[in-house]
Amino acid sequence: MKIKIIVDSTSNLKTEDYNTEEVPFEVVPLSLIIGEKDYVDDCKNDLKEIVSVSERSRAENIKITTACPSPQAYLDAYQGADKYIVITLSQKVSGSYNSACVARDMLEHPEDVFVLDSYACCGIVELLVRHAIEWIKEGLSFEEIQEKLVDDRSKRHIVFIIEKFDSLIKTGRVSKIVASIASKLKIKPIGIEKDGEIHILEIARTIEGSFKRLLNNVSKFYKECKEKLCVISHTQNSERALKLKEALENELGFENVIIRDNQAVISYYSLSGAIMVSF
């Protein structure tokens, strides 16, 4: 029995990152629409341009929207295997999950497709993918893998620092009050995304302070980091991401830390300087 894994592009992954003959893997892209231009979120965009155009378009009041994959896009991906595992962006912020479910229900055997809402995005999806691949290679049944993925999802966290709140305010992803206070007082909130919603854990006065607090919060949520993997996702902040990787490995003991660039849609929401740790 061949099981294929499918994710959407808010995972920041490319199909070739995990695709193998043994375990097929595919990324279905969202789109970012800025004015009249449509950016397919396929890891081929100029990310500096995405952030620059996004910020300029807001200043000029140009409409910016995102579009989830269509059911047909998922239906096209349901090929090449016997069973399918789909892991999507949180359904609280996107229709990607719903599109995957609609496509599943169009199949003659919808029971061959398992659609999982990651309750998050970015590195959380990648961590779930990596475990799914391990369990497939171990020979676990389709039903056992589903149960283990649901359990694994409940143990995952994503802690982040976002320096600019424009996109999150506009799309209703964060409280205007929190964003206003952060902007006026120049504080740096440390946030967490849990069950598809953004919450503020605590605040710091400086960027250096915020990164210390971020590390502290990772250690609170994940007390045993040795031999574990985490994923750093960043928007135009590679230097800070490398320093954070070093701290996660040396101070907290993570065995492996993957760094990913936020792609078009996540770059639009997070804007320049954002950094996220999924574990």
mmCIF file of N, CA and C in Angstrom, residues 70-157:
data_model
loop_
_atom_site.group_PDB
_atom_site.id
_atom_site.type_symbol
_atom_site.label_atom_id
_atom_site.label_comp_id
_atom_site.label_asym_id
_atom_site.label_seq_id
_atom_site.Cartn_x
_atom_site.Cartn_y
_atom_site.Cartn_z
ATOM 1 N N SER A 70 -8.057 25.432 -4.785
ATOM 2 C CA SER A 70 -9.407 24.999 -5.142
ATOM 3 C C SER A 70 -9.567 23.506 -4.854
ATOM 4 N N PRO A 71 -10.810 23.020 -4.720
ATOM 5 C CA PRO A 71 -11.009 21.572 -4.591
ATOM 6 C C PRO A 71 -10.380 20.793 -5.756
ATOM 7 N N GLN A 72 -10.410 21.389 -6.960
ATOM 8 C CA GLN A 72 -9.829 20.710 -8.109
ATOM 9 C C GLN A 72 -8.323 20.526 -7.947
ATOM 10 N N ALA A 73 -7.667 21.521 -7.337
ATOM 11 C CA ALA A 73 -6.215 21.408 -7.115
ATOM 12 C C ALA A 73 -5.905 20.216 -6.216
ATOM 13 N N TYR A 74 -6.725 20.027 -5.191
ATOM 14 C CA TYR A 74 -6.526 18.866 -4.329
ATOM 15 C C TYR A 74 -6.911 17.574 -5.040
ATOM 16 N N LEU A 75 -7.992 17.626 -5.811
ATOM 17 C CA LEU A 75 -8.419 16.441 -6.550
ATOM 18 C C LEU A 75 -7.309 15.969 -7.494
ATOM 19 N N ASP A 76 -6.638 16.922 -8.132
ATOM 20 C CA ASP A 76 -5.518 16.581 -9.017
ATOM 21 C C ASP A 76 -4.371 15.935 -8.253
ATOM 22 N N ALA A 77 -4.226 16.308 -6.970
ATOM 23 C CA ALA A 77 -3.140 15.745 -6.155
ATOM 24 C C ALA A 77 -3.469 14.346 -5.644
ATOM 25 N N TYR A 78 -4.767 13.995 -5.635
ATOM 26 C CA TYR A 78 -5.161 12.666 -5.169
ATOM 27 C C TYR A 78 -4.933 11.629 -6.275
ATOM 28 N N GLN A 79 -3.705 11.510 -6.682
ATOM 29 C CA GLN A 79 -3.306 10.549 -7.712
ATOM 30 C C GLN A 79 -1.927 9.985 -7.365
ATOM 31 N N GLY A 80 -1.686 8.772 -7.821
ATOM 32 C CA GLY A 80 -0.357 8.189 -7.668
ATOM 33 C C GLY A 80 -0.147 7.357 -6.427
ATOM 34 N N ALA A 81 -1.211 7.096 -5.661
ATOM 35 C CA ALA A 81 -1.068 6.290 -4.448
ATOM 36 C C ALA A 81 -2.384 5.576 -4.140
ATOM 37 N N ASP A 82 -2.365 4.771 -3.090
ATOM 38 C CA ASP A 82 -3.572 4.058 -2.657
ATOM 39 C C ASP A 82 -4.324 4.835 -1.586
ATOM 40 N N LYS A 83 -3.566 5.523 -0.727
ATOM 41 C CA LYS A 83 -4.145 6.304 0.371
ATOM 42 C C LYS A 83 -3.462 7.668 0.397
ATOM 43 N N TYR A 84 -4.143 8.648 1.031
ATOM 44 C CA TYR A 84 -3.617 10.016 1.030
ATOM 45 C C TYR A 84 -3.774 10.648 2.414
ATOM 46 N N ILE A 85 -2.715 11.302 2.844
ATOM 47 C CA ILE A 85 -2.741 12.096 4.078
ATOM 48 C C ILE A 85 -2.551 13.547 3.676
ATOM 49 N N VAL A 86 -3.507 14.402 4.044
ATOM 50 C CA VAL A 86 -3.445 15.827 3.712
ATOM 51 C C VAL A 86 -3.333 16.608 5.012
ATOM 52 N N ILE A 87 -2.331 17.489 5.096
ATOM 53 C CA ILE A 87 -2.132 18.321 6.294
ATOM 54 C C ILE A 87 -2.180 19.776 5.849
ATOM 55 N N THR A 88 -3.141 20.538 6.387
ATOM 56 C CA THR A 88 -3.382 21.891 5.904
ATOM 57 C C THR A 88 -3.165 22.963 6.962
ATOM 58 N N LEU A 89 -3.110 24.186 6.462
ATOM 59 C CA LEU A 89 -3.182 25.385 7.290
ATOM 60 C C LEU A 89 -4.457 25.343 8.126
ATOM 61 N N SER A 90 -4.434 25.983 9.292
ATOM 62 C CA SER A 90 -5.609 26.031 10.163
ATOM 63 C C SER A 90 -6.854 26.482 9.406
ATOM 64 N N GLN A 91 -7.940 25.756 9.571
ATOM 65 C CA GLN A 91 -9.170 26.120 8.892
ATOM 66 C C GLN A 91 -9.802 27.387 9.469
ATOM 67 N N LYS A 92 -9.286 27.873 10.602
ATOM 68 C CA LYS A 92 -9.802 29.117 11.171
ATOM 69 C C LYS A 92 -9.317 30.337 10.394
ATOM 70 N N VAL A 93 -8.292 30.168 9.568
ATOM 71 C CA VAL A 93 -7.759 31.308 8.821
ATOM 72 C C VAL A 93 -7.754 31.095 7.312
ATOM 73 N N SER A 94 -8.172 29.911 6.857
ATOM 74 C CA SER A 94 -8.115 29.637 5.419
ATOM 75 C C SER A 94 -9.120 28.557 5.044
ATOM 76 N N GLY A 95 -9.515 28.552 3.769
ATOM 77 C CA GLY A 95 -10.398 27.523 3.259
ATOM 78 C C GLY A 95 -9.664 26.310 2.714
ATOM 79 N N SER A 96 -8.349 26.235 2.917
ATOM 80 C CA SER A 96 -7.558 25.131 2.379
ATOM 81 C C SER A 96 -8.060 23.775 2.887
ATOM 82 N N TYR A 97 -8.316 23.687 4.168
ATOM 83 C CA TYR A 97 -8.826 22.443 4.757
ATOM 84 C C TYR A 97 -10.157 22.053 4.119
ATOM 85 N N ASN A 98 -11.047 23.024 3.984
ATOM 86 C CA ASN A 98 -12.361 22.742 3.408
ATOM 87 C C ASN A 98 -12.250 22.266 1.954
ATOM 88 N N SER A 99 -11.357 22.899 1.179
ATOM 89 C CA SER A 99 -11.159 22.488 -0.216
ATOM 90 C C SER A 99 -10.674 21.041 -0.299
ATOM 91 N N ALA A 100 -9.765 20.678 0.597
ATOM 92 C CA ALA A 100 -9.256 19.306 0.614
ATOM 93 C C ALA A 100 -10.372 18.313 0.946
ATOM 94 N N CYS A 101 -11.260 18.708 1.853
ATOM 95 C CA CYS A 101 -12.383 17.839 2.237
ATOM 96 C C CYS A 101 -13.404 17.715 1.106
ATOM 97 N N VAL A 102 -13.691 18.832 0.430
ATOM 98 C CA VAL A 102 -14.618 18.801 -0.706
ATOM 99 C C VAL A 102 -14.091 17.858 -1.783
ATOM 100 N N ALA A 103 -12.790 17.978 -2.075
ATOM 101 C CA ALA A 103 -12.171 17.104 -3.077
ATOM 102 C C ALA A 103 -12.226 15.643 -2.641
ATOM 103 N N ARG A 104 -11.971 15.391 -1.374
ATOM 104 C CA ARG A 104 -12.043 14.016 -0.838
ATOM 105 C C ARG A 104 -13.435 13.427 -1.069
ATOM 106 N N ASP A 105 -14.468 14.219 -0.794
ATOM 107 C CA ASP A 105 -15.845 13.720 -0.897
ATOM 108 C C ASP A 105 -16.300 13.513 -2.342
ATOM 109 N N MET A 106 -15.497 13.997 -3.294
ATOM 110 C CA MET A 106 -15.806 13.776 -4.707
ATOM 111 C C MET A 106 -15.283 12.432 -5.203
ATOM 112 N N LEU A 107 -14.449 11.789 -4.406
ATOM 113 C CA LEU A 107 -13.846 10.521 -4.805
ATOM 114 C C LEU A 107 -14.817 9.353 -4.616
ATOM 115 N N GLU A 108 -14.576 8.312 -5.363
ATOM 116 C CA GLU A 108 -15.393 7.106 -5.224
ATOM 117 C C GLU A 108 -15.188 6.466 -3.852
ATOM 118 N N HIS A 109 -13.944 6.590 -3.323
ATOM 119 C CA HIS A 109 -13.634 6.041 -2.005
ATOM 120 C C HIS A 109 -13.033 7.136 -1.116
ATOM 121 N N PRO A 110 -13.877 8.006 -0.572
ATOM 122 C CA PRO A 110 -13.362 9.105 0.258
ATOM 123 C C PRO A 110 -12.631 8.636 1.508
ATOM 124 N N GLU A 111 -12.907 7.391 1.912
ATOM 125 C CA GLU A 111 -12.229 6.863 3.096
ATOM 126 C C GLU A 111 -10.731 6.666 2.865
ATOM 127 N N ASP A 112 -10.303 6.779 1.619
ATOM 128 C CA ASP A 112 -8.873 6.646 1.304
ATOM 129 C C ASP A 112 -8.090 7.939 1.563
ATOM 130 N N VAL A 113 -8.792 8.996 1.950
ATOM 131 C CA VAL A 113 -8.143 10.291 2.190
ATOM 132 C C VAL A 113 -8.383 10.729 3.625
ATOM 133 N N PHE A 114 -7.297 11.057 4.325
ATOM 134 C CA PHE A 114 -7.383 11.616 5.674
ATOM 135 C C PHE A 114 -6.908 13.064 5.622
ATOM 136 N N VAL A 115 -7.805 13.991 5.990
ATOM 137 C CA VAL A 115 -7.467 15.417 5.973
ATOM 138 C C VAL A 115 -7.301 15.890 7.411
ATOM 139 N N LEU A 116 -6.140 16.441 7.719
ATOM 140 C CA LEU A 116 -5.830 16.899 9.070
ATOM 141 C C LEU A 116 -5.622 18.405 9.085
ATOM 142 N N ASP A 117 -6.375 19.109 9.905
ATOM 143 C CA ASP A 117 -6.147 20.522 10.168
ATOM 144 C C ASP A 117 -4.963 20.612 11.129
ATOM 145 N N SER A 118 -3.889 21.258 10.707
ATOM 146 C CA SER A 118 -2.693 21.337 11.555
ATOM 147 C C SER A 118 -2.889 22.255 12.756
ATOM 148 N N TYR A 119 -3.956 23.080 12.737
ATOM 149 C CA TYR A 119 -4.201 24.117 13.751
ATOM 150 C C TYR A 119 -3.129 25.193 13.716
ATOM 151 N N ALA A 120 -2.288 25.188 12.680
ATOM 152 C CA ALA A 120 -1.184 26.150 12.616
ATOM 153 C C ALA A 120 -0.751 26.302 11.168
ATOM 154 N N CYS A 121 0.561 26.423 10.963
ATOM 155 C CA CYS A 121 1.142 26.555 9.621
ATOM 156 C C CYS A 121 2.647 26.322 9.751
ATOM 157 N N CYS A 122 3.386 26.660 8.718
ATOM 158 C CA CYS A 122 4.859 26.668 8.755
ATOM 159 C C CYS A 122 5.448 25.364 9.296
ATOM 160 N N GLY A 123 6.311 25.497 10.296
ATOM 161 C CA GLY A 123 7.066 24.358 10.784
ATOM 162 C C GLY A 123 6.242 23.267 11.427
ATOM 163 N N ILE A 124 5.072 23.607 11.961
ATOM 164 C CA ILE A 124 4.221 22.578 12.557
ATOM 165 C C ILE A 124 3.852 21.542 11.509
ATOM 166 N N VAL A 125 3.488 22.030 10.320
ATOM 167 C CA VAL A 125 3.138 21.113 9.234
ATOM 168 C C VAL A 125 4.325 20.224 8.878
ATOM 169 N N GLU A 126 5.518 20.818 8.796
ATOM 170 C CA GLU A 126 6.699 20.026 8.442
ATOM 171 C C GLU A 126 6.996 18.961 9.482
ATOM 172 N N LEU A 127 6.853 19.293 10.750
ATOM 173 C CA LEU A 127 7.106 18.306 11.798
ATOM 174 C C LEU A 127 6.125 17.141 11.700
ATOM 175 N N LEU A 128 4.855 17.439 11.410
ATOM 176 C CA LEU A 128 3.855 16.392 11.240
ATOM 177 C C LEU A 128 4.177 15.531 10.015
ATOM 178 N N VAL A 129 4.636 16.176 8.945
ATOM 179 C CA VAL A 129 5.016 15.447 7.734
ATOM 180 C C VAL A 129 6.147 14.464 8.030
ATOM 181 N N ARG A 130 7.158 14.939 8.728
ATOM 182 C CA ARG A 130 8.317 14.084 9.015
ATOM 183 C C ARG A 130 7.914 12.858 9.831
ATOM 184 N N HIS A 131 7.026 13.057 10.802
ATOM 185 C CA HIS A 131 6.580 11.912 11.595
ATOM 186 C C HIS A 131 5.728 10.966 10.756
ATOM 187 N N ALA A 132 4.865 11.531 9.907
ATOM 188 C CA ALA A 132 4.038 10.684 9.049
ATOM 189 C C ALA A 132 4.910 9.801 8.157
ATOM 190 N N ILE A 133 5.977 10.374 7.613
ATOM 191 C CA ILE A 133 6.894 9.599 6.769
ATOM 192 C C ILE A 133 7.544 8.470 7.571
ATOM 193 N N GLU A 134 7.957 8.772 8.792
ATOM 194 C CA GLU A 134 8.565 7.751 9.652
ATOM 195 C C GLU A 134 7.600 6.594 9.877
ATOM 196 N N TRP A 135 6.340 6.925 10.181
ATOM 197 C CA TRP A 135 5.361 5.881 10.504
ATOM 198 C C TRP A 135 4.981 5.067 9.270
ATOM 199 N N ILE A 136 4.964 5.721 8.113
ATOM 200 C CA ILE A 136 4.701 4.989 6.867
ATOM 201 C C ILE A 136 5.825 3.986 6.626
ATOM 202 N N LYS A 137 7.069 4.429 6.792
ATOM 203 C CA LYS A 137 8.216 3.551 6.557
ATOM 204 C C LYS A 137 8.286 2.410 7.580
ATOM 205 N N GLU A 138 7.746 2.656 8.769
ATOM 206 C CA GLU A 138 7.716 1.609 9.793
ATOM 207 C C GLU A 138 6.634 0.568 9.520
ATOM 208 N N GLY A 139 5.758 0.863 8.550
ATOM 209 C CA GLY A 139 4.727 -0.095 8.181
ATOM 210 C C GLY A 139 3.445 -0.011 8.980
ATOM 211 N N LEU A 140 3.232 1.116 9.690
ATOM 212 C CA LEU A 140 1.987 1.273 10.434
ATOM 213 C C LEU A 140 0.808 1.350 9.466
ATOM 214 N N SER A 141 -0.352 0.944 9.930
ATOM 215 C CA SER A 141 -1.544 0.985 9.090
ATOM 216 C C SER A 141 -2.004 2.425 8.891
ATOM 217 N N PHE A 142 -2.817 2.647 7.874
ATOM 218 C CA PHE A 142 -3.359 3.969 7.580
ATOM 219 C C PHE A 142 -4.113 4.513 8.792
ATOM 220 N N GLU A 143 -4.869 3.665 9.456
ATOM 221 C CA GLU A 143 -5.654 4.078 10.620
ATOM 222 C C GLU A 143 -4.737 4.415 11.809
ATOM 223 N N GLU A 144 -3.693 3.630 11.997
ATOM 224 C CA GLU A 144 -2.754 3.907 13.100
ATOM 225 C C GLU A 144 -2.048 5.240 12.887
ATOM 226 N N ILE A 145 -1.673 5.527 11.649
ATOM 227 C CA ILE A 145 -0.995 6.792 11.344
ATOM 228 C C ILE A 145 -1.924 7.970 11.615
ATOM 229 N N GLN A 146 -3.186 7.834 11.262
ATOM 230 C CA GLN A 146 -4.152 8.905 11.534
ATOM 231 C C GLN A 146 -4.222 9.203 13.030
ATOM 232 N N GLU A 147 -4.328 8.160 13.832
ATOM 233 C CA GLU A 147 -4.426 8.337 15.286
ATOM 234 C C GLU A 147 -3.167 8.996 15.846
ATOM 235 N N LYS A 148 -2.017 8.571 15.358
ATOM 236 C CA LYS A 148 -0.766 9.123 15.866
ATOM 237 C C LYS A 148 -0.580 10.580 15.436
ATOM 238 N N LEU A 149 -1.040 10.941 14.245
ATOM 239 C CA LEU A 149 -0.938 12.327 13.796
ATOM 240 C C LEU A 149 -1.823 13.245 14.634
ATOM 241 N N VAL A 150 -3.016 12.817 14.933
ATOM 242 C CA VAL A 150 -3.917 13.622 15.777
ATOM 243 C C VAL A 150 -3.296 13.828 17.154
ATOM 244 N N ASP A 151 -2.710 12.781 17.707
ATOM 245 C CA ASP A 151 -2.054 12.883 19.008
ATOM 246 C C ASP A 151 -0.832 13.792 18.935
ATOM 247 N N ASP A 152 -0.027 13.633 17.875
ATOM 248 C CA ASP A 152 1.178 14.446 17.716
ATOM 249 C C ASP A 152 0.826 15.922 17.576
ATOM 250 N N ARG A 153 -0.217 16.225 16.833
ATOM 251 C CA ARG A 153 -0.659 17.617 16.654
ATOM 252 C C ARG A 153 -0.945 18.284 17.990
ATOM 253 N N SER A 154 -1.519 17.564 18.925
ATOM 254 C CA SER A 154 -1.899 18.138 20.223
ATOM 255 C C SER A 154 -0.691 18.539 21.066
ATOM 256 N N LYS A 155 0.490 18.034 20.701
ATOM 257 C CA LYS A 155 1.699 18.313 21.478
ATOM 258 C C LYS A 155 2.559 19.404 20.860
ATOM 259 N N ARG A 156 2.133 19.963 19.734
ATOM 260 C CA ARG A 156 2.953 20.918 18.985
ATOM 261 C C ARG A 156 2.643 22.362 19.347
ATOM 262 N N HIS A 157 3.679 23.212 19.243
ATOM 263 C CA HIS A 157 3.539 24.644 19.534
ATOM 264 C C HIS A 157 4.312 25.452 18.501
#
